[in-house]
Amino acid sequence: MPGSAPPSDRRRGRRALRMVTAAVAATALLPVFGVAHAAEPGPAAAGSLQQAFADAARTYHVPQSVLLGVSYLESRWDGHRGMPSVTGGYGPMHLTDTRTALADFPQRGTGDGADDGRGDDSRPMISSATAQAPDIAALPASYTTLDRAATLTGLAADALREDAATNVAGGAALLADTQKSLGEPLSSDPADWYAAVARYSGADDAATAASFADDVFDVLKQGQARTTDAGEHVTLAAAPGLKPAAGQAARIGLGQPNAAGTECPRGVGCEWIPAPYADIGGGDYGNYDKADRPESQTIDTIVIHDTEGYWDTALQLVQDPTYLAWHYTVRSSDGHIAQHLRTKDVGWHAGNWYTNAKSIGVEHEGFLTDPGTWYTEAMYRTSARLVKYLAAKYHIPLNRQHILGHDNVPGPTASYITGMHTDPGPYWDWGHYMALLGAPVHATAGPWGGVVTIAPDYETNQPLYTGCTSAGAVCPAHGSDAVRLYTAPSQDAPLVKDIGLHGATGASTTDVNDVGARASTGQQYAVADRQGDWTAIWYLGKKAWFLNPKSAPTAVNATGLVITPKKGLASVPVYGRAYPEAAAYPADVPVQGIYAMPYTIPAGQRYVVGGAVHGEYFYSVSFDTSGQKVVRGKQLYYEIQLGHRVEYVLASDVTLLPSVLGAPR
């Protein structure tokens, strides 16, 4: 029941992948294949990007569709304004130059504690491990493909980094050279380039390399067309009958990862790198809890994280018994997956023990406060295949109230709100990711539906963010999945307040880690009002306005189930976890308090329901698992989209109704 005391369970510690500096993984970077071959200089930068692909294909005798397909899998043809990816890749072809990336952008991962949320769980705080940054001067030449492209083409390294057309020429030269090194002809048939495409991925195992090539050939079969971040429209015509040359997979020439025991979809590179379950003394243990899900309790959520560090450091931390563990890590450069926990076991990843007990955690190599270190298409696609597989296995709905970002996980109680994580942040492309999951965001109703689904155009939606490098500093302009929420239908109005995050007198800000006045793609809210180009939603107990012009909509109409306080109640409380009533606990399990958050839902307001759950608590506080228990209650909760994070309300406090009833038009 509602209360104000602190929770009785002890903290399970910080899961702070806030890696200020980190060792760069050689396996995450493109190796050099074969020897350089002389080639004529590539095309000049003038002209459209589409023309640049045509020119480079002709100059280096690479099928244009192959060049376009590889580039799409690396960057979706974006240039990212010359900024490097997490693994030091530049431009549409993701040419790697790690020395320059590390020298020019040493602030990666420093942030302001974006991924420094706290758990409310049943163990003392665990100190975080650290890793040293690599010695840039000592990095071998094999850590770059951009230098190799410069040698092959005679083009300047600066131009290969900064100019999209020149970058495309460099990628074409690399593909041609790789094809030759494999003993294959420079064929005009795209089917003959499977092994070269696989090797271009830079993967260090055959399964991941083949997965990359398979995705490229899927792109070639399906075709693609999009407008890049530079405003260039690029088209790749579909070739549905295309099949890669049989037998070329054997030419990839790489070993296989240790996939024994992994739970991954077919056709991806998946490796077993286990987290340790160890007694570390003093009554403490690490770094996860053994369980028997879904027999013991359902898995109903998948949490998307970013590591706030590099691949090697993430692997070091997850293998440290004094640290914390999650289920999977996905590598930026090629989409390679490492599994650390069986999905039946409970990871310490979400900062909320209730969420941990019901979820699977997937980390992605990346930095939320650094829009330059972009998430690669290879990582998006492999992650989506993994999540779609897990969702099917455990019957998890493919929507944004079950596929959560870490920034959508609620604080378990009020005292934890300010420390909750904010990854993967506003630069994660939820619209694209949901489409890859086979659950694209689209309208399902007219204005009468009573609900909107947030859906801005990612590339053109570029709200101002601050704090990426230092407090108050303006972040580089970049596409975003989020819209800003105001107290009135004007961009001059104050932002909506989050009293849990900022207190009664504090104000929401434009800081990249401030989720107090932000709604993201795929999240659904009940409509409160409409006025011209503006739409109001119910958000954190208030009416919140966002710009939603008909000429460039940032949301689509939908229907759903909503809750509203029962008649006669002035307001109802909300909760950060759905724990059982006190009567449900056996004598040997401490009763967990049910504590209200600082937010309330006033009479007349409505919030979209994501699901209904009975109270549940997983009791596991020692290395000896014999005392584990799952406590189940009769008390029913509804999960709702209250603000940027989900929360829970007691079913006994609210009325459930279709969103169309009484909805504003």
XYZ file of C-alpha atoms in Angstrom:
665
model
C 0.000 0.000 0.000
C 1.130 3.643 -0.348
C 3.872 4.809 1.981
C 6.834 7.109 2.238
C 9.479 4.985 3.956
C 12.580 3.835 2.061
C 12.525 0.307 0.602
C 13.607 -2.540 2.841
C 15.677 -4.265 0.210
C 19.336 -3.245 -0.014
C 20.957 -1.922 -3.137
C 22.406 -4.299 -5.633
C 24.839 -1.635 -6.674
C 25.609 0.621 -9.548
C 25.606 -0.812 -13.014
C 27.702 2.046 -14.295
C 29.187 1.345 -17.680
C 30.437 4.908 -17.576
C 33.764 4.033 -19.103
C 35.707 7.248 -19.202
C 38.514 5.603 -21.110
C 38.677 2.121 -22.518
C 40.740 -0.347 -24.461
C 39.703 -0.523 -28.101
C 38.956 -4.037 -29.247
C 41.029 -5.248 -32.124
C 38.230 -7.630 -32.949
C 35.880 -4.695 -33.398
C 37.995 -3.091 -36.071
C 38.499 -3.921 -39.705
C 41.582 -6.033 -40.428
C 43.642 -5.636 -43.582
C 42.861 -8.250 -46.191
C 45.427 -9.155 -48.806
C 47.914 -6.727 -50.291
C 47.307 -3.323 -51.818
C 46.885 -3.130 -55.566
C 47.559 -0.058 -57.626
C 44.423 1.796 -58.643
C 43.674 5.031 -60.351
C 42.519 7.888 -58.119
C 38.841 7.928 -57.293
C 36.250 10.418 -58.445
C 36.163 14.011 -57.380
C 33.765 15.040 -54.652
C 31.556 17.049 -57.009
C 28.080 15.802 -57.858
C 25.466 13.823 -55.984
C 26.175 10.908 -53.681
C 24.244 8.619 -56.046
C 26.629 9.659 -58.800
C 29.591 9.094 -56.494
C 28.546 5.463 -56.086
C 28.229 5.086 -59.859
C 31.616 6.682 -60.494
C 33.413 4.637 -57.836
C 31.807 1.411 -59.055
C 32.993 2.112 -62.593
C 36.502 3.172 -61.558
C 37.198 0.159 -59.328
C 35.107 -2.428 -61.203
C 32.768 -3.150 -58.301
C 29.054 -3.663 -59.045
C 27.285 -0.478 -58.030
C 24.597 -2.428 -56.170
C 27.240 -4.167 -54.052
C 28.851 -0.857 -53.185
C 25.467 0.623 -52.270
C 24.498 -2.449 -50.246
C 27.703 -2.513 -48.212
C 27.442 1.210 -47.524
C 23.831 0.825 -46.433
C 24.793 -1.872 -43.923
C 27.547 0.331 -42.562
C 25.877 3.743 -42.395
C 22.581 3.765 -44.337
C 24.538 6.078 -46.699
C 24.941 8.790 -44.065
C 28.144 10.793 -43.785
C 27.607 11.882 -40.157
C 29.325 15.206 -40.887
C 32.725 13.542 -40.815
C 32.233 12.241 -37.263
C 33.449 8.704 -36.462
C 31.405 5.752 -35.250
C 32.118 4.071 -31.911
C 34.812 1.972 -33.556
C 36.429 4.848 -35.430
C 34.656 4.390 -38.765
C 34.156 7.405 -41.044
C 31.731 8.209 -43.817
C 29.192 6.184 -45.794
C 31.645 3.290 -46.178
C 32.708 3.270 -42.499
C 36.434 3.500 -43.239
C 38.169 2.960 -39.909
C 40.823 5.337 -38.572
C 40.957 4.652 -34.866
C 44.066 6.721 -34.180
C 42.401 9.878 -35.471
C 39.066 9.092 -33.816
C 40.666 8.632 -30.403
C 42.917 11.652 -30.774
C 40.159 13.981 -31.957
C 37.373 12.768 -29.679
C 38.974 11.821 -26.328
C 35.839 12.850 -24.430
C 33.929 9.728 -25.385
C 32.232 8.144 -22.480
C 33.027 10.945 -20.045
C 29.518 12.384 -20.177
C 27.903 13.343 -16.894
C 26.965 9.984 -15.478
C 24.247 9.238 -17.996
C 24.570 5.511 -17.435
C 25.024 5.783 -13.668
C 21.647 4.621 -12.392
C 21.226 2.719 -9.161
C 19.494 -0.517 -8.299
C 17.186 -0.871 -5.327
C 18.096 -4.458 -5.038
C 19.103 -6.868 -2.339
C 22.881 -6.507 -2.234
C 25.352 -3.841 -1.148
C 26.930 -1.513 -3.655
C 29.525 -3.052 -5.956
C 32.469 -0.951 -7.013
C 32.901 -0.483 -10.739
C 35.965 -1.705 -12.548
C 37.954 0.608 -14.787
C 40.025 0.115 -17.901
C 42.843 2.170 -19.317
C 42.580 3.977 -22.627
C 44.743 2.546 -25.391
C 48.077 4.085 -26.195
C 47.247 5.770 -29.497
C 50.883 5.867 -30.595
C 51.189 2.121 -30.046
C 48.178 1.119 -32.150
C 49.281 -1.050 -35.097
C 48.607 -0.058 -38.674
C 46.087 -2.898 -38.944
C 43.725 -0.855 -36.774
C 42.788 1.262 -39.784
C 41.317 0.638 -43.209
C 41.286 4.327 -44.070
C 45.077 4.387 -44.456
C 44.852 1.347 -46.665
C 42.184 3.050 -48.777
C 44.457 6.085 -49.078
C 47.282 3.865 -50.332
C 45.048 2.100 -52.834
C 43.477 5.272 -54.232
C 46.140 7.938 -53.781
C 43.494 10.092 -52.084
C 44.167 12.165 -48.992
C 43.212 10.725 -45.602
C 41.410 13.935 -44.607
C 39.231 13.745 -47.714
C 38.471 10.071 -47.103
C 37.269 10.979 -43.622
C 35.351 14.138 -44.399
C 34.080 13.958 -47.987
C 31.339 11.434 -48.708
C 32.152 10.916 -52.393
C 35.844 10.391 -51.668
C 34.919 7.998 -48.867
C 32.825 5.956 -51.302
C 35.805 5.731 -53.657
C 37.958 4.451 -50.814
C 35.408 1.790 -49.918
C 35.165 0.670 -53.543
C 38.948 0.318 -53.724
C 38.943 -1.799 -50.552
C 36.218 -4.075 -51.880
C 38.040 -4.564 -55.179
C 41.325 -5.288 -53.425
C 39.638 -7.782 -51.100
C 38.027 -9.530 -54.070
C 41.436 -9.891 -55.717
C 43.059 -11.157 -52.524
C 40.429 -13.899 -52.368
C 41.364 -15.001 -55.883
C 38.047 -13.886 -57.312
C 37.584 -11.895 -60.535
C 36.234 -8.321 -60.559
C 32.927 -9.653 -61.805
C 30.014 -7.483 -62.865
C 27.658 -10.001 -61.235
C 26.842 -8.953 -57.618
C 26.397 -12.621 -56.682
C 30.144 -13.176 -57.093
C 31.056 -10.741 -54.300
C 29.684 -12.576 -51.249
C 33.045 -13.444 -49.648
C 34.504 -9.984 -50.286
C 31.458 -8.383 -48.687
C 31.767 -10.703 -45.695
C 35.433 -9.791 -45.240
C 34.657 -6.069 -45.557
C 32.700 -6.339 -42.295
C 35.964 -6.663 -40.368
C 34.515 -9.510 -38.310
C 37.027 -11.913 -36.785
C 34.763 -14.959 -37.104
C 33.036 -16.540 -40.072
C 29.539 -16.510 -38.591
C 29.503 -12.746 -37.997
C 31.115 -12.060 -41.372
C 28.525 -14.230 -43.101
C 25.722 -12.545 -41.154
C 26.935 -9.163 -42.402
C 27.071 -10.454 -45.997
C 23.622 -12.021 -45.683
C 22.211 -8.687 -44.528
C 23.878 -6.885 -47.423
C 22.383 -9.318 -49.918
C 18.982 -8.965 -48.249
C 19.276 -5.215 -48.836
C 20.155 -5.881 -52.475
C 17.158 -8.170 -52.889
C 14.694 -5.819 -51.232
C 16.100 -2.536 -52.526
C 16.252 0.666 -50.494
C 15.672 4.373 -50.951
C 16.179 7.124 -48.408
C 17.307 10.688 -47.897
C 20.611 10.866 -46.053
C 21.599 13.143 -43.198
C 23.093 15.484 -45.801
C 19.800 15.708 -47.702
C 20.940 13.423 -50.548
C 18.367 11.029 -51.965
C 19.926 7.660 -52.750
C 18.207 4.681 -54.360
C 19.128 1.017 -54.677
C 16.836 -0.900 -57.031
C 15.491 -4.237 -55.765
C 16.891 -7.480 -57.180
C 14.560 -10.097 -55.673
C 16.071 -13.008 -57.610
C 19.655 -12.350 -56.528
C 21.459 -15.260 -54.852
C 25.096 -15.128 -53.724
C 27.484 -17.531 -55.441
C 27.309 -20.974 -53.894
C 30.421 -22.043 -52.057
C 31.872 -18.588 -51.507
C 31.198 -18.777 -47.782
C 34.136 -21.180 -47.512
C 36.435 -18.474 -48.882
C 35.804 -16.150 -45.927
C 38.645 -17.968 -44.210
C 37.784 -17.190 -40.588
C 37.196 -19.405 -37.576
C 33.907 -19.996 -35.810
C 32.983 -18.418 -32.462
C 32.263 -20.539 -29.405
C 28.499 -20.604 -29.778
C 27.849 -23.620 -27.540
C 24.862 -22.975 -25.321
C 24.001 -19.582 -26.775
C 20.400 -18.504 -27.289
C 20.528 -16.580 -30.544
C 18.629 -16.621 -33.831
C 20.057 -18.582 -36.728
C 22.352 -16.747 -39.076
C 24.062 -14.366 -36.637
C 27.532 -14.450 -35.124
C 26.898 -15.298 -31.476
C 29.551 -16.153 -28.891
C 29.357 -17.473 -25.320
C 31.378 -15.222 -22.981
C 29.934 -16.090 -19.580
C 29.515 -13.791 -16.623
C 30.754 -15.412 -13.403
C 28.448 -16.577 -10.663
C 30.840 -16.525 -7.734
C 30.948 -16.247 -3.961
C 33.203 -13.243 -3.334
C 33.186 -13.459 0.456
C 31.651 -11.462 3.244
C 28.222 -12.776 2.383
C 28.492 -11.165 -1.035
C 28.366 -12.748 -4.451
C 28.344 -11.792 -8.098
C 27.395 -10.936 -10.622
C 23.805 -12.076 -11.295
C 21.147 -14.347 -9.806
C 20.476 -17.867 -10.921
C 16.823 -18.463 -11.683
C 14.503 -20.700 -13.637
C 12.580 -18.379 -15.911
C 10.016 -18.628 -17.447
C 8.945 -21.563 -15.258
C 9.499 -19.579 -12.063
C 8.312 -16.216 -13.398
C 7.472 -14.694 -16.761
C 9.861 -12.668 -18.895
C 7.815 -9.771 -20.262
C 10.353 -7.032 -21.036
C 13.549 -6.528 -23.034
C 15.709 -3.569 -22.007
C 17.889 -1.840 -24.613
C 21.102 -0.324 -23.205
C 24.258 1.252 -24.525
C 27.538 0.383 -22.859
C 28.972 3.898 -22.441
C 32.251 2.240 -23.327
C 34.072 0.124 -25.849
C 33.581 -3.560 -26.556
C 36.697 -4.810 -24.745
C 35.886 -2.887 -21.594
C 32.283 -4.078 -21.552
C 33.525 -7.668 -21.770
C 36.063 -7.059 -18.993
C 33.345 -5.706 -16.704
C 30.741 -8.377 -17.346
C 33.344 -11.051 -16.523
C 34.233 -9.383 -13.213
C 32.418 -11.162 -10.332
C 32.469 -7.934 -8.293
C 30.628 -6.059 -11.048
C 27.217 -6.539 -12.672
C 25.940 -8.683 -15.505
C 23.472 -8.425 -18.360
C 22.444 -11.025 -20.921
C 23.893 -9.876 -24.258
C 26.331 -7.330 -25.715
C 26.189 -6.320 -29.397
C 29.344 -5.004 -31.107
C 29.203 -1.800 -33.101
C 31.525 -2.564 -35.996
C 29.892 -5.737 -37.293
C 26.911 -6.650 -35.092
C 28.663 -9.568 -33.390
C 26.767 -10.791 -30.294
C 28.231 -12.016 -27.023
C 25.883 -13.803 -24.618
C 26.825 -13.664 -20.940
C 23.830 -15.118 -19.081
C 21.231 -17.734 -19.863
C 17.929 -15.999 -20.354
C 16.511 -18.104 -17.540
C 18.791 -16.238 -15.102
C 18.292 -12.719 -13.719
C 20.801 -10.062 -14.697
C 21.614 -6.951 -12.669
C 21.200 -4.399 -15.407
C 18.056 -2.272 -15.116
C 18.441 -0.467 -11.769
C 15.040 -1.759 -10.662
C 14.862 -5.240 -9.121
C 11.285 -5.778 -10.259
C 12.316 -5.021 -13.853
C 15.468 -7.138 -13.563
C 13.442 -10.139 -12.445
C 11.116 -9.850 -15.456
C 13.494 -8.773 -18.231
C 16.398 -9.537 -20.537
C 19.137 -6.897 -20.856
C 20.835 -6.190 -24.199
C 23.836 -3.848 -24.247
C 25.036 -2.058 -27.393
C 28.541 -0.707 -27.822
C 28.031 3.047 -27.857
C 27.872 6.423 -26.128
C 24.561 8.211 -25.625
C 26.063 11.688 -25.072
C 28.200 11.572 -28.203
C 26.025 11.792 -31.339
C 29.159 11.597 -33.474
C 29.860 8.056 -32.355
C 26.911 6.780 -34.290
C 25.190 3.442 -33.987
C 25.919 1.322 -37.076
C 23.290 -0.318 -39.234
C 24.987 -3.695 -38.753
C 24.457 -3.359 -34.998
C 20.841 -2.194 -35.372
C 20.014 -5.138 -37.628
C 21.682 -7.864 -35.596
C 20.186 -6.484 -32.392
C 16.735 -6.408 -33.963
C 17.076 -10.023 -35.079
C 18.094 -11.009 -31.552
C 15.267 -9.082 -29.882
C 12.679 -10.367 -32.348
C 13.852 -13.920 -31.636
C 13.674 -13.406 -27.863
C 10.273 -11.711 -28.096
C 8.869 -14.654 -30.044
C 10.406 -17.182 -27.640
C 8.922 -15.517 -24.546
C 5.746 -14.042 -26.098
C 6.839 -10.459 -25.440
C 4.796 -7.831 -27.318
C 6.817 -5.817 -29.819
C 5.835 -2.397 -28.526
C 7.545 0.380 -26.583
C 6.037 -0.627 -23.244
C 7.765 -4.004 -23.449
C 10.818 -3.163 -25.575
C 12.159 -0.482 -23.256
C 15.178 1.726 -23.374
C 17.049 1.835 -20.096
C 15.824 5.437 -19.968
C 12.234 4.115 -19.827
C 12.762 1.891 -16.767
C 11.123 3.458 -13.705
C 12.906 4.198 -10.485
C 11.751 1.578 -7.985
C 10.978 4.281 -5.413
C 11.130 8.067 -5.309
C 14.659 8.191 -3.889
C 16.070 6.433 -6.942
C 14.560 8.609 -9.679
C 17.479 11.030 -10.006
C 19.969 8.183 -10.367
C 18.155 6.187 -13.016
C 19.954 5.621 -16.304
C 19.225 7.569 -19.481
C 20.700 5.289 -22.175
C 20.451 4.600 -25.071
C 19.425 8.262 -25.274
C 17.760 10.546 -27.809
C 20.079 9.569 -30.677
C 18.950 5.927 -30.753
C 16.659 5.590 -33.790
C 13.619 3.861 -32.299
C 11.543 4.296 -35.453
C 14.079 2.442 -37.571
C 14.638 -0.160 -34.858
C 10.921 -0.928 -34.487
C 10.633 -1.266 -38.268
C 13.500 -3.778 -38.223
C 11.618 -5.654 -35.499
C 8.666 -5.938 -37.861
C 6.583 -3.559 -35.742
C 6.821 -0.219 -37.558
C 5.149 2.835 -36.086
C 2.123 3.833 -38.159
C -1.307 5.357 -37.718
C -4.057 2.979 -36.585
C -6.862 5.529 -36.170
C -8.007 9.014 -37.039
C -8.095 11.984 -34.651
C -11.029 10.296 -32.908
C -8.745 7.525 -31.589
C -7.836 9.298 -28.370
C -4.169 8.193 -28.432
C -1.073 9.360 -30.280
C 2.094 7.400 -30.984
C 5.198 9.592 -31.071
C 6.849 9.333 -34.507
C 8.991 12.286 -35.663
C 11.108 12.006 -38.809
C 14.437 11.031 -37.275
C 16.773 12.813 -39.690
C 14.948 16.142 -39.800
C 13.904 16.153 -36.143
C 16.907 17.867 -34.539
C 15.947 19.453 -31.210
C 18.701 21.315 -29.421
C 20.473 19.257 -26.765
C 23.148 20.396 -24.352
C 25.638 18.696 -22.066
C 27.211 16.179 -24.443
C 30.758 17.257 -23.542
C 30.280 19.668 -20.634
C 27.375 21.169 -18.720
C 25.476 23.643 -20.880
C 27.576 23.098 -24.011
C 25.455 22.710 -27.144
C 25.592 19.212 -28.668
C 26.225 18.824 -32.414
C 23.029 18.965 -34.473
C 21.805 15.433 -35.029
C 18.666 13.456 -35.784
C 16.657 12.438 -32.746
C 13.762 10.147 -31.867
C 12.335 12.510 -29.232
C 9.996 15.490 -29.090
C 10.038 18.257 -26.471
C 7.080 18.824 -24.195
C 5.916 22.299 -23.140
C 3.438 23.673 -20.629
C 1.607 25.591 -23.389
C 1.341 25.377 -27.196
C 4.431 27.498 -27.812
C 8.154 26.807 -28.032
C 8.606 29.875 -25.846
C 6.663 28.245 -23.026
C 8.506 26.512 -20.170
C 9.175 22.802 -20.456
C 6.953 20.430 -18.507
C 8.290 19.808 -14.996
C 9.304 16.420 -13.636
C 8.990 16.785 -9.864
C 10.584 13.401 -9.251
C 13.661 14.358 -11.224
C 13.933 18.061 -10.371
C 11.885 18.547 -7.208
C 8.915 20.833 -6.725
C 10.801 23.983 -7.743
C 13.287 22.655 -10.317
C 12.829 22.960 -14.076
C 13.355 20.495 -16.904
C 16.235 21.326 -19.226
C 17.578 20.613 -22.690
C 20.383 18.469 -21.218
C 20.882 15.289 -23.221
C 20.372 13.237 -20.049
C 17.263 15.078 -18.856
C 14.226 12.933 -19.690
C 11.800 15.108 -17.707
C 10.086 16.696 -20.727
C 10.690 14.209 -23.490
C 8.592 11.693 -25.424
C 10.222 9.200 -27.792
C 9.267 7.347 -30.930
C 6.818 4.512 -30.340
C 5.673 5.734 -26.940
C 1.906 6.196 -26.695
C -0.009 8.841 -24.769
C -3.655 9.782 -24.323
C -4.615 12.980 -26.137
C -5.531 15.843 -23.811
C -6.132 18.628 -26.345
C -5.370 19.893 -29.839
C -4.720 23.440 -30.970
C -3.570 24.230 -34.503
C -0.164 22.631 -35.075
C 0.055 21.548 -31.454
C -1.093 18.390 -29.654
C -1.368 18.013 -25.889
C -0.966 14.703 -24.062
C -1.361 13.649 -20.441
C 2.156 13.340 -19.050
C 3.360 13.062 -15.432
C 0.008 14.305 -14.150
C 0.028 17.381 -16.405
C -1.061 18.543 -19.824
C 2.048 18.548 -22.034
C 2.184 20.148 -25.502
C 4.365 19.193 -28.460
C 4.622 20.629 -31.963
C 2.795 18.318 -34.378
C 2.072 20.186 -37.643
C 0.074 18.478 -40.382
C 2.795 19.361 -42.893
C 5.466 17.529 -40.855
C 3.748 15.430 -38.181
C 5.705 14.203 -35.189
C 3.014 11.730 -34.052
C 0.373 9.466 -35.554
C -3.123 8.685 -34.281
C -3.916 5.418 -32.555
C -6.373 3.673 -30.251
C -5.849 1.607 -27.147
C -6.890 1.013 -23.593
C -6.448 3.824 -21.095
C -6.918 4.227 -17.366
C -8.411 7.134 -15.467
C -8.966 7.556 -11.707
C -12.168 5.987 -10.443
C -15.137 8.267 -9.977
C -14.954 10.067 -6.656
C -11.137 9.973 -6.382
C -9.365 13.326 -6.693
C -6.150 11.558 -7.715
C -4.451 8.169 -7.560
C -0.831 7.213 -6.774
C 1.613 5.516 -9.114
C 4.364 3.019 -8.342
C 7.751 2.092 -9.778
C 7.318 -1.628 -9.249
C 4.428 -4.062 -9.020
C 5.016 -5.860 -5.735
C 2.514 -8.159 -3.976
C 0.337 -7.163 -1.039
C 1.785 -7.899 2.414
C -0.516 -10.874 2.973
C 1.067 -12.741 0.052
C 4.518 -13.091 1.675
C 5.462 -16.298 3.514
C 6.980 -15.929 6.969
C 10.567 -16.459 5.747
C 10.473 -13.689 3.107
C 10.676 -10.044 4.221
C 7.658 -8.019 3.103
C 8.608 -5.490 0.440
C 7.023 -2.091 0.830
C 4.690 -0.624 -1.770
C 5.788 2.993 -1.932
C 4.125 5.689 -3.983
C 6.167 7.779 -6.382
C 6.027 11.601 -6.179
C 3.686 11.634 -9.184
C -0.100 11.318 -9.039
C -2.824 11.029 -11.663
C -5.544 13.668 -11.099
C -9.173 12.971 -11.844
C -10.061 13.252 -15.520
C -6.599 12.438 -16.867
C -5.897 9.350 -18.974
C -2.829 7.179 -19.541
C -2.203 4.408 -22.048
C -2.052 0.866 -20.659
C 0.766 -1.436 -21.728
C -0.391 -4.514 -19.830
C -1.837 -5.978 -16.653
C 0.269 -7.859 -14.083
C -0.314 -9.358 -10.671
C 2.120 -8.352 -7.950
C 5.303 -10.434 -7.938
C 8.599 -10.419 -6.026
C 11.685 -12.582 -6.653
C 13.415 -13.178 -3.317
C 17.103 -13.991 -3.870
C 19.654 -12.550 -1.463
C 22.411 -15.150 -1.112
C 24.795 -17.259 -3.164
C 22.966 -20.364 -1.975
C 19.925 -20.484 -4.223
C 18.004 -22.929 -2.018
C 16.302 -20.045 -0.228
C 14.976 -18.410 -3.389
C 11.257 -17.818 -3.623
C 8.894 -16.120 -6.049
C 6.114 -14.376 -4.126
C 2.915 -13.864 -6.101
C 0.037 -11.711 -4.966
C -3.583 -11.211 -5.917
C -3.206 -7.452 -6.298
C -3.552 -6.408 -9.952
C -1.568 -3.558 -11.502
C -1.683 -1.830 -14.873
C 1.579 -0.789 -16.484
C 1.130 2.710 -17.942
C 3.132 5.249 -19.938
C 3.166 8.037 -17.356
C 6.086 10.165 -18.567
C 9.232 9.177 -20.397
C 9.320 6.140 -18.119
C 6.683 3.493 -17.521
C 5.032 3.219 -14.103
C 2.348 1.099 -12.425
C -1.099 1.840 -10.959
C -3.331 -0.362 -8.846
C -6.269 -1.651 -10.863
C -8.473 -1.031 -7.834
C -7.736 2.719 -8.087
C -8.646 3.232 -11.732
C -11.211 2.628 -14.439
C -10.105 0.873 -17.629
C -11.775 2.089 -20.818
C -11.268 2.318 -24.592
C -9.381 5.457 -25.561
C -12.073 6.533 -28.046
C -14.680 7.120 -25.346
C -14.853 10.838 -24.612
C -11.578 11.539 -26.396
C -10.975 15.102 -27.654
C -11.154 15.456 -31.431
